[in-house]
Amino acid sequence: MTSSAAAGRFDDRPRLLLRGRGGPAQVRPAKRPAPPRGGARPKPSRPPRQNPLRQLYTRLRKAWDRPLTAYYVILGSSLLLIVLGLVMVYSSSQIKALELGLSPSYFFRKQFLAAALGAVLLLVAMRMPVKLHRALAYPMLAGTVFLMVLVQIPGIGHEVNGNQNWLQVGGPFQLQPSEFGKLALVLWGADLLARKGDKQLLTQWKHLLVPLVPVAFMLLGLIMIGGDMGTAMILTAVLFGLLWLVGAPTRLFVGVLAAAGAIAFILVRTSPNRMGRLSCVFATDPGPGDQCWQAAHGIFALASGGLFGSGLGASVEKWGQLPEPHTDFIFAITGEELGLAGTLSVLALFAALGYAGIRVAGRTEDPFVRYAAGGVTTWFTAQAVVNIGAVLGLLPIAGVPLPLFSYGGSALLPTMFAIGLLIAFARQEPAARAALAMRSSASGRKRAAVRWNTMRRRVKARPSGER
């Protein structure tokens, strides 16, 4: 092979086909672009560098938009609150139990039993279809009203801390029917408004108010007869939440709010105990006659906690200084033992739970799911604000527990059922149903592959004569 042929074969430059006049076609290699002066090659262009905070926000936004995010946030935040609440109930109630001549773990064992029963209710509620939840609305409301009437009968109702809102179930166990009234109002009100919305009746004021507002006022009256102002406040917040979700006009809100405010003013003015609690707002010392003792020592507990607290179990205020350390003021003991980090963690969990509930209510197309999810979220948020605001001295002490956190089985059971309700609604979203179906099919294929591989290994391990 000649040198020219070898050069023509191994020359990989592109060629141009030229034809002369009457002559054979000639192939001439195309000219390559001349390199830039100095021999430097142009650098490849790099994409512009983005802000790290913006990248983090974009990733969080994508993660939040996933179909099952609300499902996991509701389940995870509620379980963390329950577990942390059990720990704090055990830590804050030991001295109180010893003062009463009981075992140090008495209140913890009762709360743990309530949490176990609540876990069963949560699992049942999250597996129930929406139609069954709607079918339970009227029986639950009727049963709650019946129990709340029984509470007011002398000899049957039991009084605790000046409030006659308890029923003696048996032994050391008591039941507070007003706590179940919150769940009953949410389910019944959501079902009522959804039915009226299907019939296009919610454009009329009378269908917005009747019978929702009269039934809510009946529940409020039964609660206020027993003297429980805190639970009445939460029930009023649930009523306003349902009216807001259904799109009630502003004038209607103003009217109902004015009526509720007038009733609350009369009830507070006619009760020296409630007037005393109102006067302790923003109090930083016990005052004359130790009238603001509880409010002041709640502030003392939070102030002594510092950034990371004095340590789990090392609270000073629970040694007889702070009344009700395991119920109404458990947030103060949390701040004293776990510090600012612990209290902010609790607030972040409640914020995540509330935001996930709002997402479930905003993304559904079922009116009942929207109203019920919004009602439950309003219930949790309002109760947490009232409890924490009282501990911080920003609101009057209302005597309501911190949801999923404070001691009290009567409050924990309906709250955990409501959590199961939110989880069931989060699973009912179309995108969430599709994601769960794909996950179940993928896990089924994986289990089948594992069983097949196990069978193959067993067959290979048999002796040659075995069949």
mmCIF file of N, CA and C in Angstrom, residues 295-341:
data_model
loop_
_atom_site.group_PDB
_atom_site.id
_atom_site.type_symbol
_atom_site.label_atom_id
_atom_site.label_comp_id
_atom_site.label_asym_id
_atom_site.label_seq_id
_atom_site.Cartn_x
_atom_site.Cartn_y
_atom_site.Cartn_z
ATOM 1 N N ALA A 295 -50.074 31.000 87.243
ATOM 2 C CA ALA A 295 -49.579 31.700 86.054
ATOM 3 C C ALA A 295 -48.135 32.159 86.252
ATOM 4 N N ALA A 296 -47.800 32.675 87.430
ATOM 5 C CA ALA A 296 -46.451 33.168 87.681
ATOM 6 C C ALA A 296 -45.442 32.026 87.692
ATOM 7 N N HIS A 297 -45.781 30.908 88.320
ATOM 8 C CA HIS A 297 -44.827 29.796 88.384
ATOM 9 C C HIS A 297 -44.699 29.092 87.035
ATOM 10 N N GLY A 298 -45.683 29.203 86.184
ATOM 11 C CA GLY A 298 -45.490 28.716 84.822
ATOM 12 C C GLY A 298 -44.422 29.514 84.087
ATOM 13 N N ILE A 299 -44.439 30.846 84.276
ATOM 14 C CA ILE A 299 -43.403 31.693 83.691
ATOM 15 C C ILE A 299 -42.045 31.380 84.320
ATOM 16 N N PHE A 300 -42.021 31.141 85.638
ATOM 17 C CA PHE A 300 -40.753 30.812 86.309
ATOM 18 C C PHE A 300 -40.155 29.524 85.731
ATOM 19 N N ALA A 301 -41.012 28.537 85.471
ATOM 20 C CA ALA A 301 -40.518 27.264 84.928
ATOM 21 C C ALA A 301 -39.913 27.462 83.542
ATOM 22 N N LEU A 302 -40.590 28.229 82.695
ATOM 23 C CA LEU A 302 -40.058 28.468 81.352
ATOM 24 C C LEU A 302 -38.763 29.274 81.410
ATOM 25 N N ALA A 303 -38.694 30.246 82.304
ATOM 26 C CA ALA A 303 -37.507 31.105 82.378
ATOM 27 C C ALA A 303 -36.297 30.359 82.898
ATOM 28 N N SER A 304 -36.491 29.399 83.790
ATOM 29 C CA SER A 304 -35.349 28.671 84.357
ATOM 30 C C SER A 304 -34.840 27.567 83.450
ATOM 31 N N GLY A 305 -35.552 27.274 82.360
ATOM 32 C CA GLY A 305 -35.118 26.189 81.476
ATOM 33 C C GLY A 305 -33.929 26.557 80.613
ATOM 34 N N GLY A 306 -33.833 27.806 80.209
ATOM 35 C CA GLY A 306 -32.720 28.212 79.363
ATOM 36 C C GLY A 306 -32.847 27.660 77.956
ATOM 37 N N LEU A 307 -31.699 27.434 77.333
ATOM 38 C CA LEU A 307 -31.685 26.988 75.939
ATOM 39 C C LEU A 307 -31.965 25.502 75.808
ATOM 40 N N PHE A 308 -31.320 24.686 76.653
ATOM 41 C CA PHE A 308 -31.471 23.234 76.553
ATOM 42 C C PHE A 308 -32.045 22.611 77.817
ATOM 43 N N GLY A 309 -32.486 23.410 78.772
ATOM 44 C CA GLY A 309 -33.181 22.888 79.932
ATOM 45 C C GLY A 309 -32.259 22.365 81.016
ATOM 46 N N SER A 310 -32.866 22.051 82.135
ATOM 47 C CA SER A 310 -32.122 21.525 83.282
ATOM 48 C C SER A 310 -31.936 20.022 83.230
ATOM 49 N N GLY A 311 -32.532 19.371 82.258
ATOM 50 C CA GLY A 311 -32.397 17.922 82.135
ATOM 51 C C GLY A 311 -33.711 17.219 82.422
ATOM 52 N N LEU A 312 -33.922 16.103 81.781
ATOM 53 C CA LEU A 312 -35.157 15.348 81.941
ATOM 54 C C LEU A 312 -35.282 14.843 83.376
ATOM 55 N N GLY A 313 -36.376 15.191 84.029
ATOM 56 C CA GLY A 313 -36.622 14.791 85.406
ATOM 57 C C GLY A 313 -36.065 15.733 86.448
ATOM 58 N N ALA A 314 -35.372 16.794 86.038
ATOM 59 C CA ALA A 314 -34.707 17.706 86.975
ATOM 60 C C ALA A 314 -35.515 18.975 87.220
ATOM 61 N N SER A 315 -36.805 18.963 86.990
ATOM 62 C CA SER A 315 -37.620 20.148 87.215
ATOM 63 C C SER A 315 -37.736 20.456 88.704
ATOM 64 N N VAL A 316 -37.770 21.732 89.021
ATOM 65 C CA VAL A 316 -37.951 22.187 90.399
ATOM 66 C C VAL A 316 -39.396 22.568 90.660
ATOM 67 N N GLU A 317 -40.058 23.138 89.655
ATOM 68 C CA GLU A 317 -41.415 23.619 89.830
ATOM 69 C C GLU A 317 -42.417 22.494 90.074
ATOM 70 N N LYS A 318 -42.134 21.284 89.647
ATOM 71 C CA LYS A 318 -43.088 20.195 89.855
ATOM 72 C C LYS A 318 -43.096 19.701 91.297
ATOM 73 N N TRP A 319 -42.161 20.172 92.117
ATOM 74 C CA TRP A 319 -42.099 19.768 93.519
ATOM 75 C C TRP A 319 -43.067 20.611 94.355
ATOM 76 N N GLY A 320 -44.318 20.635 93.964
ATOM 77 C CA GLY A 320 -45.338 21.306 94.732
ATOM 78 C C GLY A 320 -45.497 22.773 94.427
ATOM 79 N N GLN A 321 -44.633 23.376 93.604
ATOM 80 C CA GLN A 321 -44.729 24.801 93.320
ATOM 81 C C GLN A 321 -45.767 25.092 92.239
ATOM 82 N N LEU A 322 -45.810 24.273 91.201
ATOM 83 C CA LEU A 322 -46.693 24.504 90.054
ATOM 84 C C LEU A 322 -47.860 23.529 90.109
ATOM 85 N N PRO A 323 -49.092 24.013 90.292
ATOM 86 C CA PRO A 323 -50.248 23.102 90.270
ATOM 87 C C PRO A 323 -50.470 22.531 88.867
ATOM 88 N N GLU A 324 -50.999 21.343 88.831
ATOM 89 C CA GLU A 324 -51.328 20.651 87.576
ATOM 90 C C GLU A 324 -50.128 20.597 86.628
ATOM 91 N N PRO A 325 -48.978 20.071 87.063
ATOM 92 C CA PRO A 325 -47.814 20.068 86.161
ATOM 93 C C PRO A 325 -47.909 19.056 85.032
ATOM 94 N N HIS A 326 -48.776 18.043 85.167
ATOM 95 C CA HIS A 326 -48.853 16.995 84.142
ATOM 96 C C HIS A 326 -50.071 17.157 83.238
ATOM 97 N N THR A 327 -50.901 18.160 83.488
ATOM 98 C CA THR A 327 -52.099 18.359 82.664
ATOM 99 C C THR A 327 -52.035 19.711 81.952
ATOM 100 N N ASP A 328 -52.566 20.757 82.597
ATOM 101 C CA ASP A 328 -52.664 22.060 81.939
ATOM 102 C C ASP A 328 -51.309 22.718 81.719
ATOM 103 N N PHE A 329 -50.345 22.485 82.615
ATOM 104 C CA PHE A 329 -49.062 23.180 82.546
ATOM 105 C C PHE A 329 -47.907 22.233 82.249
ATOM 106 N N ILE A 330 -48.166 21.199 81.472
ATOM 107 C CA ILE A 330 -47.084 20.292 81.091
ATOM 108 C C ILE A 330 -46.114 20.965 80.132
ATOM 109 N N PHE A 331 -46.582 21.960 79.391
ATOM 110 C CA PHE A 331 -45.689 22.687 78.489
ATOM 111 C C PHE A 331 -44.659 23.487 79.279
ATOM 112 N N ALA A 332 -45.036 23.987 80.458
ATOM 113 C CA ALA A 332 -44.077 24.700 81.302
ATOM 114 C C ALA A 332 -42.992 23.762 81.828
ATOM 115 N N ILE A 333 -43.372 22.555 82.234
ATOM 116 C CA ILE A 333 -42.377 21.575 82.692
ATOM 117 C C ILE A 333 -41.482 21.154 81.534
ATOM 118 N N THR A 334 -42.045 21.054 80.333
ATOM 119 C CA THR A 334 -41.230 20.742 79.151
ATOM 120 C C THR A 334 -40.194 21.822 78.912
ATOM 121 N N GLY A 335 -40.590 23.087 79.054
ATOM 122 C CA GLY A 335 -39.632 24.164 78.884
ATOM 123 C C GLY A 335 -38.567 24.186 79.958
ATOM 124 N N GLU A 336 -38.933 23.795 81.180
ATOM 125 C CA GLU A 336 -37.940 23.784 82.260
ATOM 126 C C GLU A 336 -36.946 22.648 82.099
ATOM 127 N N GLU A 337 -37.395 21.474 81.684
ATOM 128 C CA GLU A 337 -36.508 20.318 81.595
ATOM 129 C C GLU A 337 -35.817 20.185 80.244
ATOM 130 N N LEU A 338 -36.475 20.570 79.171
ATOM 131 C CA LEU A 338 -35.896 20.449 77.825
ATOM 132 C C LEU A 338 -35.515 21.784 77.218
ATOM 133 N N GLY A 339 -35.855 22.879 77.867
ATOM 134 C CA GLY A 339 -35.417 24.187 77.425
ATOM 135 C C GLY A 339 -36.156 24.689 76.203
ATOM 136 N N LEU A 340 -35.579 25.750 75.630
ATOM 137 C CA LEU A 340 -36.169 26.343 74.435
ATOM 138 C C LEU A 340 -36.184 25.363 73.271
ATOM 139 N N ALA A 341 -35.173 24.511 73.181
ATOM 140 C CA ALA A 341 -35.122 23.523 72.095
ATOM 141 C C ALA A 341 -36.314 22.570 72.179
#
